[in-house]
Short mmCIF file of N, CA and C in Angstrom, two decimals:
data_model
loop_
_atom_site.label_atom_id
_atom_site.label_comp_id
_atom_site.label_asym_id
_atom_site.label_seq_id
_atom_site.Cartn_x
_atom_site.Cartn_y
_atom_site.Cartn_z
N MET A 24 51.95 143.98 -21.78
CA MET A 24 52.46 145.24 -21.22
C MET A 24 52.19 146.75 -21.99
N ARG A 25 51.85 147.41 -20.17
CA ARG A 25 51.19 148.58 -20.96
C ARG A 25 51.87 149.33 -21.51
N ALA A 26 51.49 150.52 -22.42
CA ALA A 26 51.62 150.95 -23.39
C ALA A 26 53.01 152.06 -22.21
N ASP A 27 52.57 152.45 -21.16
CA ASP A 27 53.64 153.19 -20.87
C ASP A 27 54.87 151.96 -20.42
N ALA A 28 54.33 151.02 -20.32
CA ALA A 28 55.49 150.33 -19.99
C ALA A 28 56.32 150.19 -21.18
N ARG A 29 55.91 149.58 -21.99
CA ARG A 29 56.69 149.42 -23.25
C ARG A 29 57.49 150.84 -23.79
N ASP A 30 56.73 152.08 -23.81
CA ASP A 30 57.43 153.09 -23.90
C ASP A 30 58.83 153.28 -23.10
N ASN A 31 59.08 153.00 -21.78
CA ASN A 31 59.48 153.69 -20.81
C ASN A 31 61.02 152.02 -20.97
N ARG A 32 60.67 151.11 -21.45
CA ARG A 32 61.25 149.90 -21.96
C ARG A 32 62.23 150.58 -23.39
N ALA A 33 60.92 150.86 -24.26
CA ALA A 33 62.03 150.83 -25.22
C ALA A 33 63.31 152.33 -25.16
N ARG A 34 62.70 153.46 -24.23
CA ARG A 34 64.08 154.55 -23.55
C ARG A 34 65.08 154.16 -23.01
N ILE A 35 64.35 153.04 -22.40
CA ILE A 35 66.07 152.41 -21.79
C ILE A 35 66.84 151.61 -22.27
N MET A 36 66.43 151.21 -23.48
CA MET A 36 67.22 149.95 -24.30
C MET A 36 68.00 151.29 -25.20
N THR A 37 67.14 152.80 -25.49
CA THR A 37 67.96 153.66 -26.52
C THR A 37 69.27 154.13 -25.68
N ALA A 38 68.79 154.62 -24.62
CA ALA A 38 69.90 154.98 -23.79
C ALA A 38 71.17 153.87 -23.36
N ALA A 39 70.71 152.44 -22.88
CA ALA A 39 71.39 151.58 -22.78
C ALA A 39 71.87 151.24 -23.66
N ASP A 40 71.96 151.77 -25.01
CA ASP A 40 71.88 151.33 -26.57
C ASP A 40 73.58 152.37 -26.46
N ASP A 41 73.40 153.46 -26.39
CA ASP A 41 74.24 154.74 -26.72
C ASP A 41 75.30 154.95 -25.15
N VAL A 42 74.30 154.62 -23.97
CA VAL A 42 74.94 154.68 -22.88
C VAL A 42 76.77 152.99 -22.84
N PHE A 43 75.53 152.58 -22.77
CA PHE A 43 77.13 151.17 -22.82
C PHE A 43 78.05 150.94 -24.02
N GLY A 44 77.57 151.72 -25.07
CA GLY A 44 78.11 151.61 -26.49
C GLY A 44 79.52 152.68 -26.53
N ARG A 45 79.12 153.40 -26.18
CA ARG A 45 80.19 154.85 -25.29
C ARG A 45 81.23 154.47 -23.81
N SER A 46 80.70 153.40 -23.31
CA SER A 46 81.44 152.81 -22.08
C SER A 46 80.06 151.76 -21.67
N PRO A 47 81.44 150.73 -21.53
CA PRO A 47 80.38 149.28 -21.25
C PRO A 47 80.87 149.65 -19.41
N THR A 48 81.50 150.19 -19.15
CA THR A 48 81.40 150.01 -17.80
C THR A 48 80.96 150.39 -17.07
N ALA A 49 79.73 151.49 -17.93
CA ALA A 49 78.79 152.54 -17.00
C ALA A 49 77.75 151.58 -16.14
N SER A 50 77.52 153.04 -15.41
CA SER A 50 76.41 152.27 -14.79
C SER A 50 74.82 152.44 -15.70
N THR A 51 74.05 151.78 -14.65
CA THR A 51 72.87 151.52 -14.61
C THR A 51 72.11 153.03 -14.38
N ASP A 52 72.41 153.10 -13.55
CA ASP A 52 72.19 154.64 -13.03
C ASP A 52 72.33 155.91 -14.27
N ASP A 53 73.30 155.23 -15.11
CA ASP A 53 73.60 156.22 -16.15
C ASP A 53 72.61 155.98 -16.88
N VAL A 54 71.90 154.73 -17.33
CA VAL A 54 71.23 154.44 -18.32
C VAL A 54 69.53 155.31 -17.99
N ALA A 55 69.58 154.85 -16.69
CA ALA A 55 68.32 155.53 -15.96
C ALA A 55 68.08 157.46 -16.18
N ARG A 56 69.19 157.82 -15.99
CA ARG A 56 69.53 159.05 -16.03
C ARG A 56 69.10 159.37 -17.93
N LEU A 57 69.36 159.02 -18.69
CA LEU A 57 69.51 158.92 -20.03
C LEU A 57 67.98 158.80 -20.02
N ALA A 58 67.38 157.88 -20.27
CA ALA A 58 66.41 157.61 -20.30
C ALA A 58 65.17 157.84 -19.42
N GLY A 59 65.71 158.68 -19.26
CA GLY A 59 64.41 159.43 -18.18
C GLY A 59 63.43 158.97 -17.48
N VAL A 60 64.06 157.69 -16.71
CA VAL A 60 63.58 156.73 -15.67
C VAL A 60 64.34 156.81 -14.33
N GLY A 61 63.64 156.49 -13.38
CA GLY A 61 64.22 155.99 -12.12
C GLY A 61 64.67 154.39 -12.45
N ILE A 62 65.84 154.37 -11.32
CA ILE A 62 66.29 153.14 -11.50
C ILE A 62 66.24 151.93 -11.02
N ALA A 63 64.68 152.24 -10.66
CA ALA A 63 63.79 150.87 -10.31
C ALA A 63 63.19 150.56 -11.30
N THR A 64 62.38 151.51 -12.25
CA THR A 64 61.82 151.24 -13.60
C THR A 64 63.17 150.21 -14.53
N VAL A 65 64.69 150.17 -14.29
CA VAL A 65 65.09 149.98 -14.68
C VAL A 65 65.28 148.48 -14.12
N PHE A 66 65.26 148.43 -13.42
CA PHE A 66 65.61 147.06 -12.51
C PHE A 66 64.07 146.39 -13.17
N ARG A 67 63.04 146.70 -13.06
CA ARG A 67 61.76 146.22 -13.34
C ARG A 67 61.54 145.85 -14.40
N HIS A 68 62.11 146.08 -15.55
CA HIS A 68 62.79 145.66 -17.17
C HIS A 68 64.13 144.63 -17.09
N PHE A 69 64.71 145.20 -16.76
CA PHE A 69 65.83 144.20 -16.33
C PHE A 69 66.70 143.75 -15.29
N PRO A 70 66.08 142.99 -14.40
CA PRO A 70 66.74 142.88 -12.75
C PRO A 70 68.75 143.18 -12.48
N THR A 71 69.37 142.90 -13.84
CA THR A 71 70.39 143.24 -13.50
C THR A 71 70.90 143.56 -14.90
N LYS A 72 72.53 144.63 -14.74
CA LYS A 72 72.94 144.99 -15.77
C LYS A 72 73.06 144.15 -16.91
N THR A 73 73.84 142.85 -16.28
CA THR A 73 74.11 142.05 -17.63
C THR A 73 72.86 141.30 -18.36
N ASP A 74 71.68 141.24 -17.34
CA ASP A 74 70.58 141.12 -18.64
C ASP A 74 70.50 143.04 -19.37
N LEU A 75 70.44 143.79 -19.16
CA LEU A 75 70.96 144.82 -19.92
C LEU A 75 71.52 144.42 -21.06
N LEU A 76 72.61 144.41 -20.38
CA LEU A 76 73.88 144.24 -21.68
C LEU A 76 73.35 143.16 -22.52
N GLU A 77 72.92 142.43 -22.13
CA GLU A 77 72.48 140.51 -23.40
C GLU A 77 71.64 141.50 -23.78
N ALA A 78 70.41 142.49 -23.64
CA ALA A 78 69.48 142.72 -24.33
C ALA A 78 70.16 143.61 -25.23
N VAL A 79 71.08 144.40 -25.37
CA VAL A 79 71.36 145.52 -26.19
C VAL A 79 72.46 144.84 -27.02
N LEU A 80 72.93 144.32 -26.92
CA LEU A 80 73.66 143.06 -27.37
C LEU A 80 72.89 142.20 -28.48
N THR A 81 71.77 141.74 -27.97
CA THR A 81 70.65 141.14 -29.00
C THR A 81 69.72 142.44 -29.96
N LEU A 82 69.74 142.66 -29.62
CA LEU A 82 69.18 144.07 -30.07
C LEU A 82 70.10 145.10 -31.31
N ARG A 83 71.50 144.83 -31.22
CA ARG A 83 72.32 145.04 -31.93
C ARG A 83 72.76 144.45 -33.08
N LEU A 84 72.47 142.88 -33.10
CA LEU A 84 72.70 141.75 -33.66
C LEU A 84 71.32 142.22 -34.07
N GLU A 85 69.89 142.27 -33.63
CA GLU A 85 68.90 142.61 -34.87
C GLU A 85 68.94 143.05 -35.57
N ARG A 86 69.02 144.48 -35.33
CA ARG A 86 69.37 145.52 -36.26
C ARG A 86 70.37 145.19 -37.08
N LEU A 87 71.19 144.03 -37.49
CA LEU A 87 72.61 144.16 -37.95
C LEU A 87 71.94 142.51 -39.21
N ARG A 88 70.98 141.80 -38.59
CA ARG A 88 70.66 140.91 -39.38
C ARG A 88 69.43 141.70 -40.18
N ASP A 89 67.96 143.02 -39.68
CA ASP A 89 67.16 143.59 -40.26
C ASP A 89 67.76 144.24 -41.71
N ARG A 90 68.97 145.11 -41.51
CA ARG A 90 69.94 145.17 -42.66
C ARG A 90 70.53 144.73 -43.04
N ALA A 91 70.67 143.23 -42.91
CA ALA A 91 71.48 142.79 -44.63
C ALA A 91 70.07 142.02 -45.23
N LEU A 92 69.50 141.46 -44.20
CA LEU A 92 68.14 141.40 -44.97
C LEU A 92 67.44 142.38 -46.08
N GLU A 93 67.25 143.62 -45.44
CA GLU A 93 66.98 144.72 -46.12
C GLU A 93 67.65 144.63 -47.33
N LEU A 94 69.08 144.74 -47.26
CA LEU A 94 69.70 145.01 -48.10
C LEU A 94 69.92 144.21 -49.26
N THR A 95 69.86 142.87 -48.85
CA THR A 95 69.61 141.69 -50.05
C THR A 95 68.89 141.85 -51.07
N GLY A 96 67.66 142.33 -50.88
CA GLY A 96 66.47 142.54 -52.03
C GLY A 96 67.29 143.68 -52.75
N GLY A 97 67.90 144.01 -52.51
CA GLY A 97 68.63 145.69 -52.92
C GLY A 97 69.17 145.37 -55.10
N PRO A 98 68.87 146.01 -55.68
CA PRO A 98 69.38 145.80 -57.43
C PRO A 98 70.49 145.75 -57.70
N ASP A 99 71.46 145.84 -56.94
CA ASP A 99 73.02 145.69 -56.84
C ASP A 99 73.66 145.13 -55.74
N PRO A 100 73.14 143.28 -55.79
CA PRO A 100 73.78 143.02 -54.66
C PRO A 100 75.77 142.56 -54.04
N GLY A 101 76.31 143.37 -55.10
CA GLY A 101 77.69 143.32 -54.74
C GLY A 101 77.67 144.78 -54.07
N ALA A 102 77.62 145.86 -54.63
CA ALA A 102 77.24 147.03 -53.19
C ALA A 102 76.75 146.71 -52.24
N ALA A 103 75.68 146.25 -52.37
CA ALA A 103 74.84 145.85 -51.01
C ALA A 103 75.78 145.12 -50.10
N PHE A 104 76.49 144.19 -50.13
CA PHE A 104 77.81 143.18 -49.84
C PHE A 104 78.80 144.22 -49.17
N TYR A 105 79.71 144.90 -50.11
CA TYR A 105 79.77 145.26 -49.74
C TYR A 105 79.39 146.56 -48.29
N GLU A 106 78.89 147.23 -48.47
CA GLU A 106 77.96 147.89 -48.05
C GLU A 106 78.23 147.91 -46.38
N PHE A 107 77.31 146.58 -46.43
CA PHE A 107 77.05 145.75 -45.07
C PHE A 107 78.35 146.12 -44.22
N PHE A 108 79.60 145.12 -44.80
CA PHE A 108 80.42 144.79 -44.51
C PHE A 108 81.27 145.93 -43.60
N THR A 109 81.24 147.01 -44.91
CA THR A 109 82.08 148.69 -44.54
C THR A 109 80.56 149.11 -43.08
N GLN A 110 80.01 148.63 -43.33
CA GLN A 110 78.73 149.58 -41.89
C GLN A 110 79.20 148.48 -40.12
N VAL A 111 79.58 147.28 -40.57
CA VAL A 111 79.32 146.59 -39.73
C VAL A 111 80.96 146.41 -39.13
N VAL A 112 82.30 147.54 -39.57
CA VAL A 112 82.77 147.66 -39.27
C VAL A 112 83.25 148.62 -38.73
N SER A 113 82.45 149.78 -39.30
CA SER A 113 82.41 151.14 -38.67
C SER A 113 81.01 151.26 -37.71
N GLU A 114 80.70 150.61 -37.22
CA GLU A 114 79.96 150.17 -35.93
C GLU A 114 80.66 149.36 -35.01
N SER A 115 82.10 148.48 -35.18
CA SER A 115 81.94 147.62 -34.61
C SER A 115 82.58 147.79 -32.84
N ALA A 116 83.00 149.14 -33.11
CA ALA A 116 83.73 149.31 -30.69
C ALA A 116 82.88 149.34 -30.42
N SER A 117 81.70 150.06 -30.71
CA SER A 117 80.71 149.69 -28.96
C SER A 117 79.96 148.02 -29.34
N LYS A 118 79.46 147.69 -30.86
CA LYS A 118 78.92 146.28 -30.14
C LYS A 118 80.34 145.41 -29.85
N LEU A 119 81.08 145.77 -29.95
CA LEU A 119 81.85 145.03 -29.15
C LEU A 119 83.02 145.12 -28.14
N ALA A 120 82.51 146.18 -26.99
CA ALA A 120 82.42 146.76 -26.27
C ALA A 120 81.79 145.90 -24.91
N ILE A 121 80.20 146.23 -25.89
CA ILE A 121 79.47 145.64 -24.95
C ILE A 121 79.64 143.80 -24.73
N GLY A 122 80.15 143.38 -26.01
CA GLY A 122 80.37 142.32 -25.98
C GLY A 122 81.42 141.35 -24.80
N GLU A 123 82.05 142.68 -24.76
CA GLU A 123 83.41 142.11 -23.75
C GLU A 123 83.02 142.69 -22.36
N ALA A 124 82.08 143.57 -21.99
CA ALA A 124 81.73 143.72 -21.31
C ALA A 124 81.21 142.27 -20.32
N LEU A 125 79.73 142.18 -21.12
CA LEU A 125 79.45 140.63 -20.22
C LEU A 125 80.38 139.16 -20.49
N THR A 126 81.46 139.53 -21.26
CA THR A 126 82.49 138.49 -21.05
C THR A 126 83.03 139.04 -19.56
N ALA A 127 83.12 140.14 -19.49
CA ALA A 127 83.84 140.73 -18.41
C ALA A 127 83.70 140.04 -17.02
N ALA A 128 81.90 139.54 -16.97
CA ALA A 128 81.22 139.77 -15.64
C ALA A 128 80.71 138.55 -16.04
N GLY A 129 81.21 137.71 -16.44
CA GLY A 129 81.64 135.96 -16.59
C GLY A 129 80.63 135.48 -16.78
N VAL A 130 79.76 136.02 -18.20
CA VAL A 130 78.76 135.53 -18.38
C VAL A 130 78.25 135.20 -20.17
N ALA A 131 78.05 134.18 -19.91
CA ALA A 131 78.93 133.81 -21.81
C ALA A 131 77.57 134.72 -22.62
N ALA A 132 76.93 134.83 -23.86
CA ALA A 132 75.67 135.56 -24.03
C ALA A 132 74.66 134.29 -23.74
N GLY A 133 73.45 135.25 -23.77
CA GLY A 133 72.19 134.30 -23.71
C GLY A 133 71.61 133.62 -24.66
N GLU A 134 70.49 132.99 -24.80
CA GLU A 134 69.74 132.07 -26.06
C GLU A 134 69.55 132.96 -26.88
N ASN A 135 68.76 134.70 -26.20
CA ASN A 135 68.39 135.23 -27.22
C ASN A 135 69.16 136.03 -28.08
N ALA A 136 70.40 136.56 -27.60
CA ALA A 136 71.48 137.19 -28.54
C ALA A 136 72.33 135.82 -29.30
N ARG A 137 72.59 134.62 -28.80
CA ARG A 137 72.73 133.40 -29.69
C ARG A 137 71.90 133.61 -31.35
N GLU A 138 70.83 133.12 -30.43
CA GLU A 138 69.83 133.67 -31.92
C GLU A 138 69.93 134.19 -32.93
N ALA A 139 70.24 135.26 -31.93
CA ALA A 139 70.12 136.74 -32.85
C ALA A 139 71.20 136.80 -33.88
N GLY A 140 72.50 136.12 -32.85
CA GLY A 140 73.71 136.03 -33.98
C GLY A 140 73.93 135.11 -35.19
N ARG A 141 73.02 133.74 -34.39
CA ARG A 141 72.59 132.88 -36.05
C ARG A 141 72.25 133.95 -37.15
N GLY A 142 70.71 134.47 -36.77
CA GLY A 142 69.92 135.32 -37.96
C GLY A 142 70.93 136.25 -38.30
N MET A 143 71.69 137.00 -37.85
CA MET A 143 72.79 137.94 -38.36
C MET A 143 73.65 136.93 -39.70
N ARG A 144 74.42 135.68 -38.87
CA ARG A 144 75.33 135.11 -39.89
C ARG A 144 74.23 134.46 -40.96
N GLU A 145 73.02 133.99 -41.08
CA GLU A 145 72.13 133.50 -42.09
C GLU A 145 72.28 134.74 -43.31
N ALA A 146 71.77 135.69 -42.92
CA ALA A 146 71.68 136.79 -43.69
C ALA A 146 72.94 137.38 -44.21
N ILE A 147 74.11 137.20 -43.86
CA ILE A 147 75.32 137.84 -44.28
C ILE A 147 75.68 136.26 -45.32
N ALA A 148 75.31 135.57 -45.06
CA ALA A 148 75.20 134.13 -46.54
C ALA A 148 74.52 134.72 -47.10
N GLY A 149 73.81 135.17 -46.73
CA GLY A 149 72.54 135.54 -48.10
C GLY A 149 73.27 136.41 -49.24
N LEU A 150 73.43 137.71 -48.16
CA LEU A 150 74.17 138.61 -49.20
C LEU A 150 75.27 138.60 -50.02
N LEU A 151 75.97 137.31 -49.33
CA LEU A 151 77.58 136.71 -49.90
C LEU A 151 77.31 136.10 -51.01
N ALA A 152 76.05 135.71 -51.38
CA ALA A 152 75.71 134.32 -52.03
C ALA A 152 74.85 135.26 -52.93
N ALA A 153 74.31 136.27 -52.71
CA ALA A 153 74.00 136.80 -53.68
C ALA A 153 74.76 138.03 -54.64
N ALA A 154 75.91 138.31 -53.86
CA ALA A 154 77.17 138.73 -53.62
C ALA A 154 77.61 137.80 -55.31
N GLN A 155 78.04 136.85 -55.05
CA GLN A 155 78.76 135.92 -55.75
C GLN A 155 77.62 135.83 -56.96
N GLN A 156 76.63 135.63 -57.03
CA GLN A 156 75.84 135.47 -58.09
C GLN A 156 76.07 136.22 -59.02
N ALA A 157 75.88 137.67 -58.33
CA ALA A 157 76.49 138.53 -59.87
C ALA A 157 77.55 138.99 -60.03
N GLY A 158 78.31 138.22 -59.57
CA GLY A 158 79.92 138.51 -59.87
C GLY A 158 81.13 139.40 -59.26
N ALA A 159 79.91 140.20 -57.88
CA ALA A 159 80.96 141.20 -57.49
C ALA A 159 81.78 140.15 -56.11
N VAL A 160 80.97 139.30 -55.40
CA VAL A 160 82.35 138.40 -54.92
C VAL A 160 82.99 136.71 -55.38
N ARG A 161 84.10 137.10 -55.43
CA ARG A 161 84.80 135.90 -56.04
C ARG A 161 83.92 134.30 -55.65
N ALA A 162 83.57 133.42 -56.36
CA ALA A 162 83.07 132.51 -56.26
C ALA A 162 83.34 131.15 -55.00
N ASP A 163 84.78 131.15 -54.70
CA ASP A 163 85.73 130.71 -53.80
C ASP A 163 85.76 130.61 -52.26
N ALA A 164 84.93 132.12 -52.08
CA ALA A 164 84.85 132.54 -51.11
C ALA A 164 84.18 132.65 -50.00
N ARG A 165 84.11 130.98 -49.36
CA ARG A 165 82.85 130.64 -48.19
C ARG A 165 82.86 131.94 -47.10
N MET A 166 81.38 131.03 -46.77
CA MET A 166 81.29 132.05 -45.42
C MET A 166 81.52 132.39 -44.34
N PRO A 167 82.67 130.53 -43.80
CA PRO A 167 83.00 130.97 -42.97
C PRO A 167 84.88 131.32 -42.68
N GLU A 168 85.41 131.83 -44.13
CA GLU A 168 86.62 133.02 -44.45
C GLU A 168 86.05 134.07 -44.11
N VAL A 169 85.00 134.64 -44.85
CA VAL A 169 84.51 135.90 -45.01
C VAL A 169 83.55 136.63 -43.83
N TYR A 170 83.53 135.39 -42.80
CA TYR A 170 82.84 135.88 -41.77
C TYR A 170 84.55 136.11 -40.54
N ALA A 171 84.94 135.70 -40.61
CA ALA A 171 86.20 135.09 -40.02
C ALA A 171 86.91 136.64 -40.81
N LEU A 172 87.27 137.58 -42.08
CA LEU A 172 87.75 138.81 -42.46
C LEU A 172 86.87 139.83 -42.19
N LEU A 173 85.25 139.79 -41.72
CA LEU A 173 84.53 140.58 -40.72
C LEU A 173 84.90 140.80 -39.38
N ILE A 174 84.85 139.42 -38.81
CA ILE A 174 85.36 139.51 -37.16
C ILE A 174 86.55 140.18 -37.03
N GLY A 175 87.86 139.83 -37.86
CA GLY A 175 89.05 140.26 -37.71
C GLY A 175 89.42 141.93 -38.23
N ALA A 176 88.74 142.56 -39.18
CA ALA A 176 88.31 143.78 -39.65
C ALA A 176 87.53 144.42 -38.63
N SER A 177 86.98 144.13 -37.83
CA SER A 177 86.28 144.56 -36.96
C SER A 177 86.79 144.87 -35.63
N ARG A 178 87.56 143.97 -35.16
CA ARG A 178 88.45 143.36 -34.23
C ARG A 178 89.44 144.66 -34.24
N GLY A 179 90.16 144.31 -35.62
CA GLY A 179 90.67 145.06 -35.78
C GLY A 179 90.85 146.68 -35.66
N ALA A 180 90.18 147.10 -36.16
CA ALA A 180 89.68 148.33 -36.51
C ALA A 180 89.64 149.16 -35.06
N THR A 181 88.95 148.55 -34.09
CA THR A 181 88.70 148.62 -33.38
C THR A 181 89.85 148.61 -31.71
N ALA A 182 90.87 147.88 -32.42
CA ALA A 182 92.05 147.57 -31.12
C ALA A 182 92.96 149.01 -31.59
N ALA A 183 92.67 148.87 -33.21
CA ALA A 183 93.63 149.85 -33.52
C ALA A 183 93.49 151.66 -33.24
N ASN A 184 92.03 151.54 -33.34
CA ASN A 184 91.25 152.68 -33.09
C ASN A 184 91.67 153.79 -34.27
N LEU A 185 91.52 152.61 -35.49
CA LEU A 185 91.56 153.10 -36.58
C LEU A 185 90.63 154.43 -36.50
N GLU A 186 90.79 155.58 -37.46
CA GLU A 186 90.33 156.74 -37.90
C GLU A 186 89.53 156.50 -39.87
N PRO A 187 88.55 156.80 -39.77
CA PRO A 187 88.24 156.16 -41.23
C PRO A 187 88.66 156.18 -42.13
N GLU A 188 89.45 157.25 -42.42
CA GLU A 188 90.56 157.36 -43.36
C GLU A 188 91.32 155.78 -43.36
N PRO A 189 91.78 155.84 -42.74
CA PRO A 189 92.85 154.46 -42.82
C PRO A 189 91.83 153.69 -42.48
N ARG A 190 90.05 153.03 -41.94
CA ARG A 190 89.88 152.12 -42.04
C ARG A 190 89.38 151.46 -43.41
N ASP A 191 88.87 153.20 -44.42
CA ASP A 191 88.92 152.47 -45.90
C ASP A 191 89.17 151.98 -46.46
N ARG A 192 90.49 152.30 -46.07
CA ARG A 192 92.24 151.53 -46.65
C ARG A 192 92.55 150.15 -46.78
N MET A 193 92.02 149.85 -45.46
CA MET A 193 91.81 148.67 -44.92
C MET A 193 90.93 147.42 -45.55
N LEU A 194 89.72 148.23 -45.71
CA LEU A 194 88.46 147.73 -46.00
C LEU A 194 89.01 147.59 -47.52
N ALA A 195 89.35 148.52 -48.42
CA ALA A 195 89.79 148.61 -49.58
C ALA A 195 90.31 147.08 -50.02
N LEU A 196 91.50 146.93 -49.45
CA LEU A 196 92.65 146.44 -49.45
C LEU A 196 91.94 144.94 -49.36
N ILE A 197 90.84 144.48 -48.10
CA ILE A 197 89.94 143.00 -48.18
C ILE A 197 89.04 143.07 -49.34
N TYR A 198 88.60 144.07 -50.03
CA TYR A 198 87.52 143.89 -50.55
C TYR A 198 88.38 143.78 -52.52
N ASP A 199 89.75 144.02 -52.12
CA ASP A 199 90.12 143.72 -53.42
C ASP A 199 90.78 142.27 -53.48
N GLY A 200 91.09 141.78 -52.48
CA GLY A 200 90.84 140.39 -52.00
C GLY A 200 89.82 139.48 -52.10
N LEU A 201 88.68 140.60 -52.21
CA LEU A 201 87.46 139.24 -52.57
C LEU A 201 86.63 139.40 -53.87
N LYS A 202 87.16 140.18 -54.77
CA LYS A 202 86.73 140.35 -55.82
C LYS A 202 87.27 139.46 -56.77
N PRO A 203 86.30 138.62 -57.41
CA PRO A 203 87.07 137.72 -58.27
C PRO A 203 87.44 138.39 -59.37
N ARG A 204 89.22 137.54 -59.45
CA ARG A 204 90.00 137.45 -60.39
C ARG A 204 89.80 137.50 -62.14
N ALA A 205 90.24 138.97 -62.24
CA ALA A 205 89.85 138.46 -64.13
C ALA A 205 90.56 137.74 -65.47
#
């Protein structure tokens, strides 16, 4: 891919992340305008809006995976686990909106998004294991239920349109349940 085409694609992805994160029903014209490219350029890179939505969802999942991997190597595994959990819940509204826009279009996530999701879950499992080894998360908390808590807290915070203060209190309650018993 030529350098200018790579730059255009990057600008389109950045704009789409912003535009669809605020309103998944926004148009590709809105993305093109924000990216500073013509609509034909958007469609050269992403033949359909659903292709673009899936690319944005994949990018977001990859970013979360990369963040989890980055935090896994930190000096305080417990703080890293809780920081990541908080980040996912705090950023959930726009990611969920993009996923729901794909579902509304009658499209299931493609292989790239599914692979990014698997990688993200593996990275979260690594964060959880490190936090448990450090004694910051109870040993009997397994990945399926911790992941369900993460999804439930994300969906709940989004559905209730929680402001940061009540969202943080909700997370504190969840974290109290995840901490080892004395």
